[in-house]
Amino acid sequence: FRLHESPEEEPHILLECDSGVLDAIQKHLKLYKIRRKVNIAPCLDLSLWAVVPGEQAGDIASSLTKCADQALILTPDPRTEVMGWRLITKKGANLSEIIPGSHIGNIQDYHRHRYKQGIPEGVKDLPPGVALPLESNLAYMNGISFTKGCYIGQELTARTHYMGVIRKRLLPVHFSAPLPKDSIPEGAEILTESGKSAGKFRAGGGELGIALLRLANINEPLCLNIAGDKVKLTASIPEWWPKPASK
């Protein structure tokens, strides 16, 4: 989306969102702009790319200045270093010219990378009205401010943060066998060896995924029940998470 008061300001604000909720977000933003003369429109002439680590930041930045006519913005992914950079180009831009020596993957490669790192994204990973900000690790990804407000749910979020009681979190999980495509019900339950609920599956592909798990159970043998078959999985704490302070 572009958000600006006049074409001269462009691109004043660019907002990235899940393509599945494009219309819903546009309607939501227009509802809250009140009487401000702000124009909100989808950027149909732009393309968004994820540049995952593997290139040197300096090399990328220098190559970008040579192709400013094709690449509009290159910025570090604000969530975490392991996600690299976000690149916005004009539609149809030649990526091999903008970043020489780069390999153009597909969307499945991108999802595998973020599942491996435990990075949620979009309405499937973060169901509206269901996913809680702190359980979704948004405080680890520059997604929550505790010094400014206000927003819906701020009081609950701040209180939970300062009390330090977060019992469940989204975590990367690795399955013992590749998952069957499109046959896992939304929010499928993950169980401990004794049959106790340990959390819920959110999304995945192949042998990787992310799940909302109780932290008390993450070191136990876990499994996902798919149509009567139990697929074993292991959870892990991502390296990019802040390290607990030593006492």
Coordinates of C-alpha atoms in Angstrom, one line a residue:
F1 CA 0.0 0.0 0.0
R2 CA 1.0 3.6 -0.5
L3 CA -0.2 6.1 2.1
H4 CA 0.3 9.8 1.3
E5 CA -1.5 13.1 1.1
S6 CA -0.3 14.1 -2.3
P7 CA 1.7 12.4 -5.2
E8 CA 4.7 14.8 -4.4
E9 CA 5.1 13.0 -1.1
E10 CA 5.4 9.5 -2.6
P11 CA 6.5 7.1 -1.4
H12 CA 5.7 8.7 1.9
I13 CA 4.7 5.5 3.7
L14 CA 4.8 2.0 2.2
L15 CA 2.9 -0.7 4.2
E16 CA 3.6 -4.4 3.6
C17 CA 0.7 -6.9 4.2
D18 CA -0.5 -10.4 3.6
S19 CA -2.0 -10.4 0.0
G20 CA -4.9 -12.5 1.4
V21 CA -6.2 -9.5 3.4
L22 CA -5.5 -6.7 1.0
D23 CA -9.1 -5.6 0.8
A24 CA -9.7 -6.0 4.5
I25 CA -6.7 -3.9 5.5
Q26 CA -7.5 -1.2 2.9
K27 CA -11.0 -0.9 4.4
H28 CA -9.7 -0.9 8.0
L29 CA -7.2 1.9 7.2
K30 CA -9.8 4.0 5.5
L31 CA -12.1 3.6 8.5
Y32 CA -9.5 5.2 10.8
K33 CA -8.2 8.0 8.6
I34 CA -11.2 10.0 9.7
R35 CA -11.3 13.2 7.7
R36 CA -7.6 13.4 6.8
K37 CA -6.9 13.7 3.1
V38 CA -4.8 10.6 3.0
N39 CA -4.8 8.5 -0.1
I40 CA -4.5 4.7 0.4
A41 CA -3.9 2.6 -2.7
P42 CA -2.3 -0.8 -3.5
C43 CA 1.1 -0.6 -5.2
L44 CA 0.4 -2.7 -8.3
D45 CA 3.5 -1.3 -10.0
L46 CA 5.9 -2.5 -7.4
S47 CA 7.4 -5.9 -6.4
L48 CA 8.6 -7.0 -3.0
W49 CA 11.6 -9.3 -2.6
A50 CA 13.2 -10.9 0.4
V51 CA 17.0 -10.9 0.2
V52 CA 18.1 -13.6 2.6
P53 CA 21.6 -13.8 4.1
G54 CA 24.3 -15.1 1.9
E55 CA 25.4 -11.8 0.5
Q56 CA 27.5 -9.1 2.2
A57 CA 25.4 -6.1 3.2
G58 CA 28.0 -3.7 1.8
D59 CA 28.0 -5.4 -1.6
I60 CA 24.2 -5.3 -1.8
A61 CA 24.2 -1.6 -0.9
S62 CA 26.8 -0.7 -3.5
S63 CA 25.1 -2.6 -6.2
L64 CA 21.8 -0.9 -5.4
T65 CA 23.2 2.6 -6.0
K66 CA 24.1 1.5 -9.6
C67 CA 20.5 0.4 -10.3
A68 CA 18.4 3.1 -8.5
D69 CA 16.1 3.3 -11.5
Q70 CA 15.0 -0.3 -10.8
A71 CA 15.3 -0.6 -7.1
L72 CA 13.4 1.9 -4.9
I73 CA 14.2 0.7 -1.4
L74 CA 16.6 -1.8 0.3
T75 CA 16.3 -2.0 4.0
P76 CA 17.3 -4.5 6.7
D77 CA 14.3 -6.7 7.6
P78 CA 13.1 -5.0 10.9
R79 CA 12.3 -8.4 12.5
T80 CA 15.7 -10.0 12.9
E81 CA 19.1 -10.2 11.2
V82 CA 18.6 -13.7 10.0
M83 CA 15.8 -12.6 7.7
G84 CA 18.2 -10.4 5.7
W85 CA 16.8 -7.5 3.7
R86 CA 13.5 -6.3 2.1
L87 CA 13.9 -5.0 -1.4
I88 CA 11.2 -3.1 -3.3
T89 CA 11.6 -2.7 -7.0
K90 CA 9.6 -1.6 -10.0
K91 CA 7.6 -4.4 -11.5
G92 CA 9.6 -6.5 -13.9
A93 CA 13.0 -5.3 -12.6
N94 CA 16.0 -7.5 -13.4
L95 CA 17.2 -8.9 -10.0
S96 CA 20.4 -10.2 -11.4
E97 CA 21.4 -6.7 -12.4
I98 CA 20.4 -5.2 -9.0
I99 CA 22.2 -7.8 -7.0
P100 CA 24.8 -9.5 -9.2
G101 CA 25.5 -13.2 -8.4
S102 CA 22.2 -13.6 -6.5
H103 CA 20.1 -16.7 -6.9
I104 CA 16.4 -16.2 -7.4
G105 CA 14.5 -18.8 -5.3
N106 CA 10.7 -19.4 -5.1
I107 CA 8.2 -18.6 -2.4
Q108 CA 8.6 -22.1 -0.9
D109 CA 12.3 -21.4 -0.4
Y110 CA 11.4 -18.2 1.5
H111 CA 8.8 -20.0 3.7
R112 CA 11.3 -22.8 4.5
H113 CA 13.9 -20.2 5.6
R114 CA 11.5 -18.5 7.9
Y115 CA 10.0 -21.7 9.3
K116 CA 13.5 -22.9 10.1
Q117 CA 14.1 -19.6 12.0
G118 CA 10.6 -19.6 13.6
I119 CA 9.5 -16.4 12.0
P120 CA 5.7 -16.0 11.7
E121 CA 4.2 -14.0 8.9
G122 CA 0.7 -13.4 7.6
V123 CA -2.8 -14.5 8.7
K124 CA -2.2 -18.2 8.6
D125 CA 0.7 -18.0 11.0
L126 CA -0.9 -15.2 13.1
P127 CA -4.7 -15.7 12.9
P128 CA -6.5 -12.4 13.6
G129 CA -8.3 -12.4 16.9
V130 CA -6.4 -15.5 18.0
A131 CA -2.7 -14.9 18.0
L132 CA -1.4 -12.9 21.0
P133 CA 1.5 -10.5 20.4
L134 CA 3.8 -11.8 23.1
E135 CA 3.1 -15.5 22.5
S136 CA 3.9 -14.7 18.8
N137 CA 7.3 -13.3 19.8
L138 CA 6.5 -9.9 18.3
A139 CA 8.4 -8.2 21.2
Y140 CA 11.6 -10.1 19.9
M141 CA 11.0 -8.7 16.4
N142 CA 10.5 -5.0 16.9
G143 CA 6.8 -5.5 16.7
I144 CA 5.7 -4.0 20.1
S145 CA 6.5 -0.7 21.8
F146 CA 6.3 -0.6 25.5
T147 CA 6.9 3.2 25.6
K148 CA 4.2 4.5 23.5
G149 CA 0.5 3.9 22.8
C150 CA -2.3 3.5 22.7
Y151 CA -3.5 0.4 20.8
I152 CA -6.2 -2.2 21.3
G153 CA -4.9 -4.7 23.8
Q154 CA -2.1 -2.5 25.1
E155 CA -2.9 -2.9 28.8
L156 CA -3.0 -6.7 28.7
T157 CA 0.1 -6.9 26.5
A158 CA 2.1 -4.5 28.8
R159 CA 0.9 -6.2 32.0
T160 CA 1.9 -9.7 30.7
H161 CA 5.3 -8.4 29.6
Y162 CA 6.2 -6.7 32.9
M163 CA 4.9 -9.7 34.9
G164 CA 7.1 -12.0 32.7
V165 CA 4.5 -14.8 32.6
I166 CA 4.4 -16.1 29.1
R167 CA 3.6 -19.9 29.1
K168 CA 3.3 -20.5 25.3
R169 CA 5.3 -19.3 22.4
L170 CA 5.6 -19.8 18.6
L171 CA 8.5 -22.1 18.0
P172 CA 10.2 -23.7 14.9
V173 CA 9.5 -27.4 14.8
H174 CA 11.1 -30.2 12.8
F175 CA 9.0 -33.3 11.8
S176 CA 10.3 -36.8 11.5
A177 CA 8.7 -37.1 8.1
P178 CA 7.6 -34.6 5.5
L179 CA 4.0 -33.3 6.1
P180 CA 1.3 -34.2 3.6
K181 CA 0.3 -31.2 1.5
D182 CA -2.9 -29.3 2.5
S183 CA -4.3 -32.1 4.7
I184 CA -3.5 -30.7 8.2
P185 CA -6.6 -29.0 9.8
E186 CA -6.1 -25.5 11.0
G187 CA -4.9 -25.5 14.6
A188 CA -4.2 -29.2 14.7
E189 CA -3.3 -30.3 18.2
I190 CA 0.2 -31.3 19.2
L191 CA 0.4 -33.9 21.9
T192 CA 3.0 -35.2 24.4
E193 CA 3.8 -38.9 24.7
S194 CA 1.2 -39.3 27.4
G195 CA -1.5 -37.7 25.2
K196 CA -1.6 -34.3 27.0
S197 CA -2.1 -31.2 24.8
A198 CA 1.2 -29.4 24.3
G199 CA 0.1 -26.8 21.8
K200 CA -1.2 -26.2 18.2
F201 CA 0.3 -26.5 14.8
R202 CA 0.2 -23.2 12.8
A203 CA 1.9 -23.7 9.4
G204 CA 4.6 -25.7 7.7
G205 CA 5.9 -27.3 4.6
G206 CA 8.0 -30.5 4.1
E207 CA 9.6 -31.4 7.4
L208 CA 9.6 -27.8 8.8
G209 CA 6.9 -25.7 10.5
I210 CA 6.0 -23.4 13.3
A211 CA 3.7 -24.2 16.3
L212 CA 2.4 -22.5 19.4
L213 CA 3.8 -24.7 22.2
R214 CA 3.7 -24.7 26.0
L215 CA 7.3 -23.9 27.0
A216 CA 7.0 -26.5 29.8
N217 CA 6.6 -29.3 27.2
I218 CA 9.2 -28.3 24.5
N219 CA 11.9 -30.7 25.6
E220 CA 9.5 -33.7 25.7
P221 CA 8.8 -36.1 22.8
L222 CA 5.9 -34.5 20.8
C223 CA 3.7 -35.6 18.0
L224 CA 1.1 -34.2 15.6
N225 CA -1.9 -36.4 15.0
I226 CA -2.8 -36.4 11.3
A227 CA -5.8 -38.5 10.3
G228 CA -5.0 -41.1 12.9
D229 CA -1.2 -41.2 12.1
K230 CA 1.2 -39.7 14.6
V231 CA 4.1 -37.7 13.2
K232 CA 6.9 -37.1 15.7
L233 CA 8.4 -33.6 15.9
T234 CA 11.0 -31.7 17.9
A235 CA 10.9 -28.1 18.9
S236 CA 13.9 -25.7 19.2
I237 CA 14.7 -22.3 20.6
P238 CA 15.9 -20.0 17.7
E239 CA 19.4 -18.7 17.9
W240 CA 18.3 -15.1 17.2
W241 CA 16.1 -14.9 20.3
P242 CA 17.5 -12.6 23.1
K243 CA 19.6 -14.6 25.5
P244 CA 18.2 -14.7 29.1
A245 CA 20.2 -12.4 31.4
S246 CA 22.6 -14.3 33.7
K247 CA 21.9 -14.0 37.4

